Coordinates of C-alpha atoms in Angstrom, one line a residue:
M67 CA 90.1 65.3 201.3
S68 CA 87.3 66.3 203.7
N69 CA 84.2 68.1 202.8
S70 CA 85.5 71.1 204.7
D71 CA 88.6 71.3 202.5
P72 CA 88.5 74.5 200.6
M73 CA 89.7 72.7 197.5
T74 CA 86.7 70.5 197.4
P75 CA 84.1 71.7 194.8
R76 CA 80.8 72.6 196.3
P77 CA 77.4 72.4 194.5
H78 CA 76.1 75.8 193.3
R79 CA 72.9 77.0 195.0
L80 CA 70.4 79.2 193.1
S81 CA 69.4 82.3 194.8
G82 CA 65.7 82.8 195.5
R83 CA 65.5 85.4 192.7
L84 CA 67.0 83.2 189.9
R85 CA 65.0 80.1 190.6
P86 CA 61.7 81.2 188.9
F87 CA 63.5 82.3 185.7
V88 CA 65.4 79.1 185.4
Y89 CA 62.3 77.0 186.0
A90 CA 60.5 79.1 183.3
I91 CA 63.3 78.5 180.8
C92 CA 63.2 74.8 181.5
A93 CA 59.5 74.7 181.0
V94 CA 59.7 76.5 177.7
A95 CA 62.4 74.2 176.6
A96 CA 60.3 71.2 177.5
L97 CA 57.4 72.6 175.5
V98 CA 59.5 73.4 172.5
A99 CA 61.0 69.9 172.6
G100 CA 57.6 68.4 172.9
G101 CA 56.3 70.5 170.1
L102 CA 59.2 69.4 167.9
I103 CA 58.6 65.8 168.7
W104 CA 54.8 66.3 168.0
R105 CA 55.7 68.0 164.7
V106 CA 58.0 65.3 163.7
V107 CA 55.4 62.6 164.5
H108 CA 52.7 64.7 162.8
D109 CA 54.8 65.2 159.7
R110 CA 55.6 61.5 159.6
I111 CA 51.9 60.7 159.9
Q112 CA 51.1 63.1 157.1
T113 CA 53.9 61.7 155.0
G114 CA 52.5 58.2 155.6
E115 CA 49.0 59.3 154.7
R116 CA 50.1 60.9 151.5
E117 CA 52.0 57.8 150.6
R118 CA 48.9 55.7 151.1
C119 CA 46.9 58.2 149.0
R120 CA 49.4 57.8 146.1
E121 CA 49.3 54.0 146.6
N122 CA 45.5 54.1 146.3
L123 CA 45.7 56.1 143.1
T124 CA 48.1 53.6 141.7
R125 CA 45.9 50.7 142.7
I126 CA 42.8 52.2 141.0
S127 CA 44.9 52.9 137.9
E128 CA 46.1 49.3 137.8
A129 CA 42.5 48.1 138.1
L130 CA 41.4 50.4 135.3
R131 CA 44.2 48.9 133.1
A132 CA 43.0 45.4 134.0
Y133 CA 39.4 46.4 133.1
H134 CA 40.8 47.6 129.7
D135 CA 42.7 44.4 129.2
H136 CA 39.5 42.4 129.9
Y137 CA 37.0 44.4 127.9
G138 CA 39.2 46.2 125.4
M139 CA 38.2 49.6 126.7
F140 CA 38.1 51.6 129.9
P141 CA 34.8 51.9 131.8
P142 CA 32.5 54.8 131.0
A143 CA 32.2 57.5 133.6
Y144 CA 28.6 56.4 134.1
V145 CA 26.0 54.0 132.8
L146 CA 22.7 55.5 131.6
G147 CA 19.4 54.1 132.9
P148 CA 16.1 53.7 131.0
S149 CA 15.3 57.4 131.6
G150 CA 18.5 58.5 129.9
K151 CA 20.0 59.7 133.1
P152 CA 23.2 58.5 134.8
E153 CA 22.4 55.6 137.2
H154 CA 25.6 53.7 137.8
S155 CA 29.2 54.8 138.4
W156 CA 32.5 53.5 137.1
R157 CA 33.5 52.9 140.7
V158 CA 30.9 50.0 140.8
L159 CA 32.0 48.6 137.5
L160 CA 35.6 48.5 138.7
L161 CA 34.9 46.5 141.9
P162 CA 35.8 43.0 140.5
F163 CA 39.2 44.3 139.4
L164 CA 39.9 45.7 142.9
G165 CA 39.2 42.3 144.6
E166 CA 35.7 43.3 145.5
Q167 CA 33.7 40.7 143.6
E168 CA 31.5 39.9 146.6
L169 CA 30.5 43.6 146.9
F170 CA 29.9 43.8 143.2
D171 CA 27.6 40.9 143.3
Q172 CA 25.5 42.6 145.9
Y173 CA 24.9 45.6 143.7
Q174 CA 21.7 45.5 141.6
F175 CA 21.8 47.1 138.2
D176 CA 18.1 46.9 137.7
Q177 CA 17.7 49.9 140.1
P178 CA 19.6 53.2 140.2
W179 CA 22.5 53.8 142.6
D180 CA 20.3 55.3 145.2
G181 CA 17.5 52.6 144.9
P182 CA 16.2 50.9 148.0
H183 CA 18.6 48.0 147.9
N184 CA 21.7 49.8 146.5
R185 CA 21.6 52.6 149.0
L186 CA 22.3 50.0 151.7
L187 CA 25.8 49.6 150.2
A188 CA 26.7 53.2 150.7
D189 CA 28.7 52.6 153.9
K190 CA 30.6 49.7 152.3
M191 CA 33.0 51.9 150.2
P192 CA 36.3 50.1 149.6
G193 CA 39.1 51.8 151.4
V194 CA 41.0 52.3 148.2
Y195 CA 38.5 55.0 147.1
G196 CA 39.4 57.2 150.1
C197 CA 42.5 59.3 150.8
P198 CA 43.4 59.5 154.5
G199 CA 45.5 62.6 153.8
A200 CA 42.7 64.7 152.3
T201 CA 41.4 67.7 154.2
H202 CA 37.8 66.7 153.7
V203 CA 37.1 63.1 154.5
R204 CA 33.6 61.8 154.8
A205 CA 32.5 58.2 155.3
G206 CA 31.3 56.6 152.1
V207 CA 32.4 59.6 149.9
P208 CA 35.4 59.0 147.5
N209 CA 38.4 61.3 147.2
Y210 CA 39.4 60.1 143.7
L211 CA 37.4 61.4 140.8
A212 CA 37.3 60.9 137.1
V213 CA 37.7 64.0 135.0
V214 CA 34.6 63.8 132.8
G215 CA 34.4 65.4 129.4
R216 CA 34.0 64.6 125.7
A217 CA 37.7 65.1 125.1
T218 CA 39.0 63.3 128.3
V219 CA 39.6 59.7 129.2
W220 CA 36.1 59.7 130.6
P221 CA 33.9 60.7 127.7
E222 CA 30.6 60.7 129.6
Q223 CA 28.6 57.5 128.9
Y224 CA 31.1 56.3 126.3
S225 CA 34.3 54.3 126.8
A226 CA 37.7 55.3 125.6
R227 CA 40.4 52.9 124.4
L228 CA 44.1 53.2 124.6
E229 CA 44.3 53.8 120.9
D230 CA 42.0 56.8 121.3
I231 CA 44.6 58.5 123.6
L232 CA 46.6 60.1 120.8
D233 CA 48.2 62.5 123.3
G234 CA 49.9 59.5 124.9
P235 CA 49.2 57.6 128.2
S236 CA 52.0 59.4 130.0
G237 CA 50.6 62.8 129.1
T238 CA 46.9 62.2 129.9
I239 CA 45.4 62.5 133.3
Q240 CA 43.1 59.6 134.3
L241 CA 42.1 60.5 137.9
V242 CA 42.5 63.4 140.3
E243 CA 42.3 63.6 144.0
S244 CA 39.7 66.0 145.3
G245 CA 37.5 66.6 148.3
G246 CA 34.4 65.0 146.7
L247 CA 32.2 67.2 148.9
H248 CA 29.6 67.6 146.1
L249 CA 29.0 63.8 146.2
Q250 CA 26.5 62.0 148.4
S251 CA 28.1 58.6 148.1
W252 CA 30.8 56.6 146.3
L253 CA 27.9 54.9 144.4
E254 CA 26.8 58.2 142.9
P255 CA 27.4 58.4 139.1
Q256 CA 29.0 61.9 139.4
D257 CA 32.6 63.1 139.3
I258 CA 34.2 66.3 138.2
K259 CA 33.9 68.2 134.9
A260 CA 37.1 69.1 133.0
S261 CA 36.3 72.8 133.3
Y262 CA 35.7 72.6 137.0
A263 CA 38.9 70.6 137.6
L264 CA 40.7 73.5 136.0
Y265 CA 39.0 75.9 138.3
R266 CA 39.7 73.8 141.4
L267 CA 43.4 73.7 140.7
Y268 CA 43.7 77.4 141.0
T269 CA 41.4 77.8 144.0
G270 CA 42.2 74.8 146.1
S271 CA 41.5 71.1 145.2
G272 CA 40.2 69.8 148.5
H273 CA 43.6 68.3 149.4
E274 CA 45.6 69.5 152.4
K275 CA 47.5 72.1 150.3
K276 CA 45.6 74.4 148.1
G277 CA 46.6 74.8 144.5
E278 CA 47.6 71.1 144.1
F279 CA 46.0 68.2 142.3
P280 CA 47.4 64.8 143.1
A281 CA 46.7 62.9 139.9
V282 CA 47.5 59.7 138.1
T283 CA 48.1 59.5 134.3
V284 CA 46.9 56.6 132.1
D285 CA 50.3 54.9 132.3
G286 CA 49.8 54.6 136.1
K287 CA 52.3 57.3 137.2
T288 CA 51.2 59.5 140.1
R289 CA 52.0 63.2 139.9
I290 CA 51.4 66.4 141.7
I291 CA 49.9 69.0 139.4
T292 CA 50.5 72.5 140.8
Q293 CA 49.6 76.1 139.8
A294 CA 53.1 76.3 138.2
V295 CA 51.5 74.3 135.4
S296 CA 49.9 76.8 132.9
R297 CA 46.2 76.6 132.3
D298 CA 46.8 75.6 128.7
N299 CA 49.1 72.8 129.7
F300 CA 46.6 71.6 132.3
R301 CA 43.9 71.5 129.7
S302 CA 46.2 69.5 127.5
L303 CA 46.9 67.0 130.3
L304 CA 43.1 66.5 130.6
S305 CA 42.7 65.8 126.9
I306 CA 43.2 62.6 124.9
N307 CA 43.5 64.2 121.5
G308 CA 44.4 67.9 121.5
G309 CA 41.1 69.0 123.0
R310 CA 39.0 67.2 120.4
P311 CA 36.0 65.1 121.5
L312 CA 36.2 61.3 121.4
A313 CA 36.1 60.2 117.7
G314 CA 33.4 57.9 116.4
V315 CA 30.6 59.3 118.6
D316 CA 27.8 61.4 117.1
W317 CA 27.8 64.0 119.9
P318 CA 24.4 65.6 120.0
R319 CA 25.5 69.2 120.5
D320 CA 28.4 71.4 121.3
A321 CA 30.6 70.4 124.3
A322 CA 29.8 72.1 127.6
A323 CA 26.5 73.3 126.3
A324 CA 24.7 75.3 128.8
E325 CA 20.9 75.2 129.3
V326 CA 20.0 78.7 128.2
E327 CA 16.5 79.7 127.2
L328 CA 16.5 82.5 124.6
P329 CA 13.4 84.5 124.1
P330 CA 11.2 84.0 121.1
P331 CA 12.2 86.1 118.1
R332 CA 10.4 89.3 117.2
P333 CA 10.2 90.9 113.8
A334 CA 13.5 92.6 112.9
D335 CA 11.8 95.7 111.6
E336 CA 10.7 96.4 115.2
L337 CA 14.4 97.2 115.9
V338 CA 14.3 100.7 114.4
R339 CA 18.0 101.4 115.1
T340 CA 19.5 98.0 114.0
D341 CA 20.3 96.7 110.5
V342 CA 20.3 93.0 109.9
Y343 CA 22.1 91.8 106.8
P344 CA 22.8 88.2 105.6
Y345 CA 26.4 89.2 104.7
P346 CA 29.1 91.2 106.5
T347 CA 29.9 93.5 103.5
G348 CA 27.1 96.0 104.1
P349 CA 27.8 99.6 105.3
I350 CA 28.0 100.5 109.0
A351 CA 25.6 103.5 109.3
A352 CA 26.1 106.2 111.9
G353 CA 24.0 105.6 115.0
R354 CA 22.9 102.1 113.9
N355 CA 23.8 98.6 115.0
Y356 CA 24.7 95.9 112.4
V357 CA 23.9 92.2 113.0
Y358 CA 25.2 89.4 110.8
C359 CA 25.1 85.6 111.1
A360 CA 26.4 83.2 108.5
T361 CA 23.4 80.9 108.3
F362 CA 21.7 82.7 105.4
E363 CA 24.9 82.7 103.4
I364 CA 25.2 79.0 104.0
A365 CA 21.6 78.5 102.7
W366 CA 22.3 80.8 99.7
E367 CA 25.4 78.8 98.8
L368 CA 23.4 75.5 98.9
A369 CA 20.9 77.2 96.5
R370 CA 23.7 78.0 94.1
Q371 CA 24.9 74.4 94.3
E372 CA 21.4 73.2 93.4
F373 CA 21.7 75.2 90.1
G374 CA 25.2 74.2 89.1
G375 CA 27.3 76.4 91.4
D376 CA 26.9 79.6 89.4
P377 CA 25.8 82.8 90.9
L378 CA 22.0 82.7 91.7
R379 CA 20.7 85.7 89.7
L380 CA 17.3 87.1 90.5
K381 CA 15.1 89.3 88.3
G382 CA 16.1 92.9 88.6
N383 CA 19.4 92.0 90.3
P384 CA 18.5 93.3 93.8
L385 CA 21.5 94.5 95.8
L386 CA 21.0 91.8 98.5
A387 CA 21.3 89.0 95.9
A388 CA 24.3 90.6 94.3
E389 CA 26.1 90.9 97.6
L390 CA 25.2 87.2 98.5
N391 CA 26.7 86.2 95.1
R392 CA 29.8 88.3 95.7
H393 CA 30.5 87.2 99.3
T394 CA 30.6 83.5 100.3
F395 CA 30.9 82.1 103.8
H396 CA 33.0 78.9 103.6
R397 CA 31.8 76.1 105.8
R398 CA 35.3 75.0 106.5
N399 CA 35.2 77.9 109.1
L400 CA 32.7 75.9 111.2
S401 CA 33.0 72.6 112.9
E402 CA 30.7 69.9 111.7
D403 CA 29.1 69.4 115.1
C404 CA 27.6 72.9 115.4
Y405 CA 25.6 73.3 112.2
L406 CA 23.3 71.5 109.8
A407 CA 22.5 72.5 106.2
R408 CA 20.2 70.7 103.8
A409 CA 18.5 71.3 100.4
G410 CA 15.8 69.3 98.7
R411 CA 12.2 69.2 97.4
G412 CA 10.1 70.8 100.2
N413 CA 7.7 67.9 100.8
A414 CA 6.7 65.9 103.9
D415 CA 9.5 63.3 103.4
F416 CA 12.2 66.0 103.2
R417 CA 10.9 67.7 106.3
D418 CA 10.6 64.5 108.3
Q419 CA 14.2 63.6 107.4
L420 CA 15.3 67.1 108.4
R421 CA 13.5 66.9 111.7
N422 CA 15.0 63.5 112.4
E423 CA 18.6 64.8 111.7
M424 CA 17.9 67.8 113.9
S425 CA 16.6 65.7 116.8
L426 CA 19.7 63.5 116.7
K427 CA 22.3 66.3 116.4
F428 CA 20.5 69.0 118.4
P429 CA 18.0 67.2 120.6
R430 CA 17.1 70.2 122.8
S431 CA 16.5 72.6 120.0
E432 CA 13.1 73.5 118.8
P433 CA 13.5 74.8 115.2
L434 CA 10.9 77.3 113.9
L435 CA 11.6 77.3 110.2
I436 CA 11.5 73.7 109.0
D437 CA 7.8 73.9 108.1
P438 CA 6.6 77.5 108.7
D439 CA 3.6 77.4 106.5
Q440 CA 2.8 73.6 106.5
Q441 CA 2.8 73.5 102.7
D442 CA 4.9 71.7 100.1
H443 CA 7.4 73.6 98.0
E444 CA 9.4 73.0 94.8
L445 CA 12.6 73.8 96.7
E446 CA 13.5 74.1 100.4
I447 CA 16.9 75.1 101.7
Y448 CA 17.5 75.1 105.4
A449 CA 20.5 75.9 107.6
Y450 CA 20.9 75.8 111.4
L451 CA 23.7 76.9 113.7
L452 CA 24.1 76.4 117.4
K453 CA 27.0 77.7 119.5
T454 CA 27.0 77.5 123.3
L455 CA 30.1 79.0 124.8
P456 CA 30.0 79.1 128.6
F457 CA 32.9 80.4 130.6
S458 CA 34.7 78.0 132.9
V459 CA 34.1 80.5 135.7
S460 CA 31.4 83.1 135.4
F461 CA 32.4 86.8 135.5
D462 CA 30.9 89.1 138.0
T463 CA 27.5 90.7 137.6
L464 CA 28.2 94.4 138.0
Y465 CA 25.5 96.2 140.0
K466 CA 26.7 99.7 139.1
P467 CA 25.1 100.6 135.7
L468 CA 27.3 101.1 132.7
N469 CA 26.7 104.5 131.0
F470 CA 26.9 103.7 127.3
A471 CA 27.5 106.6 124.9
E472 CA 24.8 107.0 122.3
G473 CA 25.9 110.1 120.5
K474 CA 25.9 113.0 122.9
R475 CA 23.8 111.2 125.6
R476 CA 24.5 108.4 128.0
V477 CA 22.2 105.4 128.6
E478 CA 22.4 103.2 131.7
V479 CA 22.6 99.5 130.8
V480 CA 23.3 96.2 132.7
S481 CA 26.9 95.0 132.5
F482 CA 29.3 92.2 133.7
G483 CA 33.0 91.9 134.1
V484 CA 35.6 91.8 136.9
T485 CA 35.1 94.0 140.0
V486 CA 37.8 96.3 141.4
P487 CA 38.9 95.6 144.1
R488 CA 38.6 91.9 143.6
Q489 CA 36.1 90.3 146.0
D490 CA 37.4 86.7 145.7
E491 CA 41.1 86.7 144.8
A492 CA 41.3 83.0 143.8
R493 CA 38.2 83.2 141.7
A494 CA 39.2 86.6 140.2
E495 CA 42.6 85.1 139.2
F496 CA 40.7 82.5 137.2
M497 CA 38.4 85.0 135.6
E498 CA 41.4 87.1 134.6
S499 CA 42.9 84.1 132.9
Q500 CA 39.9 84.0 130.5
V501 CA 40.8 87.6 129.3
T502 CA 43.6 88.3 126.9
I503 CA 44.6 91.8 125.8
L504 CA 45.2 91.5 122.1
D505 CA 46.0 95.1 121.4
Y506 CA 45.9 98.4 123.4
V507 CA 46.4 101.9 122.3
S508 CA 44.3 103.8 124.8
D509 CA 41.2 103.3 127.0
D510 CA 39.1 104.1 123.9
D511 CA 41.1 102.0 121.5
F512 CA 41.7 98.3 122.4
V513 CA 41.0 94.7 121.5
I514 CA 40.4 91.9 123.9
R515 CA 39.6 88.2 123.7
L516 CA 37.3 86.2 126.1
T517 CA 38.1 82.5 126.1
P518 CA 35.2 80.1 126.8
A519 CA 35.5 76.7 128.4
N520 CA 35.9 75.1 125.0
P521 CA 38.9 77.1 123.6
R522 CA 37.9 76.1 120.1
D523 CA 36.0 79.3 119.8
E524 CA 37.0 82.9 120.6
I525 CA 34.9 85.9 121.6
V526 CA 36.6 89.0 120.4
L527 CA 35.6 92.5 121.5
A528 CA 37.1 95.6 120.0
K529 CA 36.4 99.2 121.1
V530 CA 37.5 100.8 117.9
L531 CA 36.3 103.3 115.3
P532 CA 34.4 101.4 112.6
A533 CA 35.5 101.1 109.0
N534 CA 33.1 101.5 106.1
T535 CA 31.7 97.9 106.3
L536 CA 31.4 95.3 109.0
E537 CA 33.8 93.0 107.1
E538 CA 36.4 95.8 106.8
T539 CA 36.1 96.5 110.5
I540 CA 36.7 92.8 111.3
T541 CA 39.6 92.7 108.9
A542 CA 41.2 95.7 110.5
V543 CA 40.8 94.3 114.0
R544 CA 42.3 91.0 112.9
A545 CA 45.2 92.9 111.3
R546 CA 45.8 94.7 114.7
I547 CA 45.8 91.3 116.5
A548 CA 48.4 90.0 114.1
N549 CA 50.5 93.2 114.4
P550 CA 49.7 94.9 117.7
N551 CA 50.8 98.3 118.8
P552 CA 54.6 97.9 119.4
R553 CA 54.3 99.7 122.8
H554 CA 51.6 97.2 123.8
T555 CA 53.7 94.4 125.4
D556 CA 51.5 93.1 128.3
K557 CA 48.7 90.8 127.1
H558 CA 47.9 89.8 130.6
F559 CA 44.8 91.3 132.2
L560 CA 46.0 92.7 135.6
S561 CA 44.2 92.6 138.9
S562 CA 44.1 96.4 139.2
E563 CA 42.4 96.9 135.8
P564 CA 38.6 97.1 135.5
L565 CA 36.7 95.2 132.9
V566 CA 33.1 96.2 132.1
I567 CA 31.1 94.7 129.2
P568 CA 27.4 95.4 128.5
K569 CA 25.2 92.4 128.4
L570 CA 23.8 91.8 124.9
M571 CA 20.6 90.1 124.0
T572 CA 18.8 89.9 120.7
S573 CA 16.2 87.5 119.3
L574 CA 15.0 88.6 115.9
D575 CA 13.2 87.3 112.8
R576 CA 14.4 88.9 109.6
R577 CA 12.3 88.5 106.4
Y578 CA 14.4 89.4 103.3
N579 CA 11.6 91.1 101.4
E580 CA 14.2 92.5 99.1
I581 CA 14.4 89.2 97.3
I582 CA 11.0 87.6 98.0
G583 CA 8.9 87.3 94.9
R584 CA 11.9 87.6 92.6
T585 CA 12.2 85.0 89.8
M586 CA 15.4 83.0 89.7
E587 CA 16.8 83.6 86.2
G588 CA 17.1 80.5 84.0
T589 CA 14.4 78.7 86.0
D590 CA 10.7 78.7 86.4
L591 CA 11.0 79.3 90.2
Y592 CA 10.7 82.4 92.3
V593 CA 11.8 83.0 95.9
S594 CA 8.6 82.5 97.9
Q595 CA 10.2 82.9 101.3
A596 CA 13.6 84.1 102.6
R597 CA 13.9 84.3 106.4
Q598 CA 16.6 84.2 109.1
I599 CA 16.2 83.9 112.8
I600 CA 19.1 85.0 115.0
K601 CA 19.2 84.6 118.8
F602 CA 22.2 85.8 120.7
E603 CA 23.1 86.5 124.3
L604 CA 26.4 87.6 125.9
S605 CA 26.4 87.6 129.7
E606 CA 28.6 86.8 132.6
N607 CA 28.0 83.1 132.0
G608 CA 29.2 83.1 128.4
A609 CA 27.8 83.4 124.9
V610 CA 24.9 81.6 123.2
L611 CA 24.1 81.8 119.5
E612 CA 21.3 80.0 117.7
S613 CA 20.3 80.8 114.2
E614 CA 18.1 79.4 111.4
A615 CA 17.9 80.3 107.7
L616 CA 15.2 79.3 105.2
M617 CA 14.8 79.8 101.5
L618 CA 11.8 78.4 99.6
G619 CA 11.4 78.3 95.9
D620 CA 8.1 77.8 94.0
N621 CA 6.7 78.1 90.5
G622 CA 3.4 79.6 89.3
H623 CA 1.8 82.8 90.4
I624 CA 4.2 85.2 92.1
P625 CA 2.4 86.9 95.1
E626 CA 2.9 90.7 95.7
T627 CA 5.2 91.5 98.2
P628 CA 45.3 105.3 128.9
A629 CA 48.9 105.7 129.9
G630 CA 49.3 104.0 133.3
K631 CA 46.5 101.7 134.5
R632 CA 44.4 100.6 131.6
K633 CA 40.6 100.5 131.6
F634 CA 38.6 98.1 129.5
I635 CA 35.1 99.6 129.7
F636 CA 32.9 99.1 126.6
D637 CA 30.9 102.3 127.1
K638 CA 31.2 103.4 123.5
P639 CA 30.4 101.7 120.2
F640 CA 32.3 98.5 119.8
L641 CA 32.6 95.3 117.7
I642 CA 32.0 91.8 118.8
Y643 CA 32.5 88.8 116.6
L644 CA 32.7 85.0 117.1
I645 CA 35.2 82.9 115.3
E646 CA 36.6 79.5 115.5
R647 CA 40.3 79.3 116.3
D648 CA 42.5 79.2 113.1
A649 CA 39.4 80.0 111.0
D650 CA 39.4 82.6 108.2
Q651 CA 35.9 84.0 108.7
A652 CA 33.8 85.1 111.6
Y653 CA 30.5 83.2 111.7
F654 CA 28.7 85.9 113.8
A655 CA 29.3 89.6 114.3
V656 CA 27.6 92.7 115.7
W657 CA 28.6 96.3 115.5
N658 CA 27.1 97.9 118.7
E659 CA 26.4 101.5 118.0
N660 CA 23.5 102.0 120.3
T661 CA 21.8 100.3 123.3
E662 CA 18.9 98.6 121.4
L663 CA 20.6 95.2 121.8
M664 CA 21.6 95.8 125.4
T665 CA 19.7 95.1 128.6
P666 CA 18.3 98.4 129.9
L667 CA 18.7 99.1 133.6
S668 CA 15.4 98.4 135.4
R669 CA 14.6 100.9 138.1

């Protein structure tokens, strides 16, 4: 058949108008195909990098187990130097178990990690400490961090053992993957605090995908911890024993203690609108604050034990002594690590022993009442309490003043809380998780709880009408918590709801002149001194409470002497109390009737 045969198929020719459109379609198709190929290759690269990251976590975990098999314990998070500061990291201690004996031998432990010789090793970080799939990768900076805390597998300068991990190796996180941007070098003895790990999970961990924590548990299994895990469960995964600090260590002070400098105390009688009682059973008077701390009750109970446990009766039976005999604060409501109480003959030996115990248990504290008059006494009874309750993430400082109601007038005071609208959604979400609505009737009748970094303690605030006494008010609030308003079903603090809390600050020295100079019946002693110092602050960073109580006994001459969106704004009288979880009694409480304990707005 010839080419001229009409039955012979001929090639189609594009018209001049159609050619550009077809070329364009072909070009787009080529780009799409190329993009798909690039995406497939990129995804495969990412998958390979993530797999290497998991393999690195596993290798480090296996090396940690080999270290434990060799030494009978895991390495500490850091080794302290002669100055008492961290100088060497666990990453250096682990080198021989990663096949890096030669590098380990080059490290000199007689100088800190950043000493003139050791700093030369900064660029020799083993590849196993880095994650190629992390968003933030810097030469010589690790991507795998220990979660350091007194209740974690990395209890600071101490070593945990497998038998210490009562929550089980499979349920306890050992290492997490993070950006490590706060580190200068893999040699630096710094990692990540448990509270900050919790924060990073809900704001982005430094890995490629925010809201994830690649982690390895003590049994060597790698896992991806996501925001789907509740905060309580994540805290549990970081803990070796239900949130309790490593046993067998005399921890010097409360976990997560913040460095807060409280002002020196001033005489309590200078606070003309504030009552300070050593018990919670006194009356709440109209227009007046009420401050209570348990330290003096602890001292009084020690005094009773010194005389057989019977009520300590004073001549004339003053009301203050009668109430102290009637109401007892039971020390089972306080953890052992937050207080000290001692009684004995008030001589130099007793005071030296007391100072020594204080320096070991509370090394940064400077007690004022151990030896106030530099004299010996027949009897000295001393009690001390320290609670540092920082929030995992600080609340917002509110620059708009809070107008607090004092009777018919309003006084501007400084406040903190959560701003509306939220400025930083990720951070705000974490702040909101620290707030629990325990009961709500109206914007002027509600109870909330603030949860600090150490959930052992609770900060309860109640905007309610007071009962007759502080104790009755606390009891009524706790009853509401146990049986809240049946129409109150949402305990979650919502992003559209404002939270405004006045900053509180007090530092006072109360002399209980009501009992000073009174003879103790059945003895030849009289009360020569009775004092209590209470320092308290509540701010966007957390709560701090420090208190001392002293009783001295001597013989001889007695000297003379709404519906819809809720609002949680504490702009009217309210109660605040501190209590340990599952305890029966609050160890500190304030009824805030006026602004005398608040921070006035400075113009």
